[in-house]
Each structure stands twice: as structure tokens, then as C-alpha cells.
Amino acid sequence: MRIVTSLSVAVVALASVTAICTTAALAQVAQTPPMGWNSWNYFAGKVTDKDIRASADQIVSSGMKDAGYIYVNIDDTWEGQRDASGVLHTNDKFPDMKALADYVHSKGLKIGIYSSPGPKTCAGYEASYGHEEQDAQLYASWGIDYLKYDLCSFIGDVMEKQAPNDKAAQMRIMIAAYDKMDKALKATGRPIVLSLCQYGWDAVWEWAPGIGGNLWRTTGDITPRWDRIYAIVSQQSGLESYAGPGHWNDPDMLEVGNGKLSLAENRSHFSWWALLAAPLLAGNDLPNMKPEIKAILTNRDVVAIDQDALGKQGRHAYSDGEVEVWVRELKGGGLAIGVFNVGSDRYSTHPFHLDLGKLGLHGAQAGKDLWTGKSLTLVDNGPIELGSHDVFLVRVDAPK
Ligand code: GLA
């Protein structure tokens, strides 16, 4: 009897330790903005199991894993059909999701997947409507670590049908759908990052952290074009107070290395995402990545700004003509300063002059140029030469 009692005490004790550990583990995801790679921006609907494996291989061999890129995320078009029991199967492009997850995990990486709260995904594949718990359990059984949940067909097929002409009611239905999936994921006991993709509707930054969202898209889709990247950046001002450890604004996945972006534009894009404490999900063709693109994505100093433990999103400090100055406060009192030339070239005839006073700084500041790696001293109104769409990114460890 005594043995039985102490055994049950031990079992209860063990159960509570497990519960505490699980809660702690669940609470710990995305303490810094998630880093990794996602299939959509390069492969879109063509992605296959083979591409995911090759990308995972490259994340390791390119040094991206060592730089912090951990999540390998499969976006839309992996889904097949449901069987008679409602269990979702993969399509022919992904013969065995569990085996793929095991492969990605064997590399010391994590794996992400994609679905929609509606009946269909954005690309028209089978999604989670009415099968939320079942799908969450399936993801957990495969070993999935991250879910991007994309509104899409839920708008027309559910929100507009259930509450025609009532926007407020539609938004409540949308929020409940995300809450439902968060609860379903939590019920699996597996820590799974929840990424909301609903394009910034209904001030998502105000309610997403409350329903367990770890990141939320703040805008519509990114494209590998300067104009689009700059338009997205311009929509981020004012959102900085909503980001912090465990919950981040997501201005969408990286286009570094995609399309016809110039090197300057790739550098600016990456610098902005770091200052914005944005998730760093590369979206380029990793097996064919050029060395200069790899150098941008793996710049440890810039990644360190993004991953700074204080988790304070940067802000637009001031603009002068076509030059924008952004700052981000760092752990330990440091400051990252980004000077972006969003217009045409500025060289020795008309360099930009950085006004340190407008950043609350007084006199010369010792810093590091994070794109050249060189130490420098910033002086008030000192000239800065910047090509079109290029950036000057500096870290000042002890601002005065
Ligand atoms: C939406 C999302 C994209 C991508 C596609 C997939 O457009 O915003 O990021 O996931 O769907 O269909």
C-alpha cells in the first residue's frame, strides 16, 4: 500500500515536472525572431521533397545554420487529399512527410509546414477547416516545429458566408479561427511556432500575441522588387511597440538573392529586416546561391542586430530628402543606426550628413560599420556617401 502510495506520488510528481517542462518549452519558442528558410519565394508551387532536402543540406554546408538559420519551412502545395477518417495525406511531391521531418531534424534543423483555416489554401490545396485538432495532431506526429496559417479561402468561404456585410463579425470569426488552431497546437504538447498570415487585417498586432501568435504578417505579399520592399518598410512605422520576445511583427519573408535586386538593394532589405526585429526567413535558391548573397545572409553582425536579446524593434528616426535614418536600441545600451538612400546616388558632391543630435547622441561616437566590418568614429554632421538604394549600417556599443 505504502509502495503504491509513494509510487503514485512519484507519478504525480513526474507528471507535474513534465507539465512544467512542457509549459516552459511551449513558452520558449521564438524568443528571438525565427530564422530559417521558406520554400515559397523561390519555388512557389513547384517545391518538392527533394528541394526541401537539398535546401536543408545547403543551410548546413553554406554556414547558414551556424549563423542561426534553423527552420526549414515548407509553404503551400504539399497537401494531398483526406481519407475516409479525415486524415490529410501529402501529395505526390512529398511521398513521406515523417521521413522528411526526420531528415531535416537529423541535420540539427527544425521543420515548418503551412495550412489555412479555410477549406482550401491560397494555392487551392486541402486546408484545415473543420479538421484543426486532427491536423495539429498530424503535424505533431510528423515532428513539425512551425506552422504558417494563411487566411485565404477562409475569407470568402467562411467569414463572408457566416456574417455577410458585417465586417466586425467577420473579424471575430477570423480571430476565433486562429485561436482555435493555437489551442489545437498547444494541445499536442509539442512546441510549435504559430505564424499568422492574414496580411495585417484588423490590427493583428493588437490581438495576435493574446491568442498565442508568435509572429504575424503585417502586410500583403512581398515581391523581389525594390518598390515593393520599400512600400512594406513604410508600413512598419508605429508597429514597434507590439514586437518583443515570443511575438514579432512579420513584414514577410526575405527576397535576398531573388529577382533582379541589386547588391545594394539586398543589403538594404536585410538591414531593414534586422532593424525591424523581423523574422529572417530566407527565400532564395540555396543550392545556387552566389557567394555575395551568402555573405549578406550570413553577416553575423547584422544577424546579431536582428537577434538582439532585448527584442526591441527599431524605428524610423528621421528623413532628410530621400535619405531615411532608422535606429534600434540594443541590449546593454548599444544602438544600431541604419542610413538608407531610397533615392538616387549621393557621392562627394552631395554626400548625406548624419545629424547625431536627432538621434539623441552628443559628439563623436565609436562604432563599427557592419557591412565593411571596419571600426569608425561617427562625427556630428559627418559626410556619408551612399549609392542609390544602399545602406550605411553602424553599431555603436556605448552611445553618448
Ligand atoms: C499567400 C501568402 C504567401 C504564400 C502563398 C502560398 O499569398 O501570403 O506568403 O504562402 O499564399 O499560396
CSV table of C-alpha atoms in Angstrom, one decimal, residues 305 308 330-336 365-368 370 394-400:
chain,number,residue,atom,x,y,z
A,305,ILE,CA,21.1,43.1,-34.6
A,308,ASP,CA,19.4,41.1,-30.2
A,330,LEU,CA,20.2,47.0,-28.2
A,331,LYS,CA,20.7,45.0,-25.1
A,332,GLY,CA,23.4,46.6,-22.9
A,333,GLY,CA,22.6,50.2,-24.1
A,334,GLY,CA,24.0,49.9,-27.7
A,335,LEU,CA,22.4,51.4,-30.7
A,336,ALA,CA,22.2,50.3,-34.3
A,365,GLN,CA,30.7,58.1,-31.4
A,366,ALA,CA,32.9,55.0,-31.7
A,367,GLY,CA,31.2,52.4,-33.9
A,368,LYS,CA,31.5,49.6,-36.4
A,370,LEU,CA,28.5,46.4,-40.2
A,394,VAL,CA,26.6,51.1,-37.9
A,395,ARG,CA,26.6,49.6,-34.4
A,396,VAL,CA,27.5,52.0,-31.6
A,397,ASP,CA,28.1,49.9,-28.4
A,398,ALA,CA,28.4,52.9,-26.0
A,399,PRO,CA,26.3,55.8,-27.3
A,400,LYS,CA,26.9,59.1,-25.6
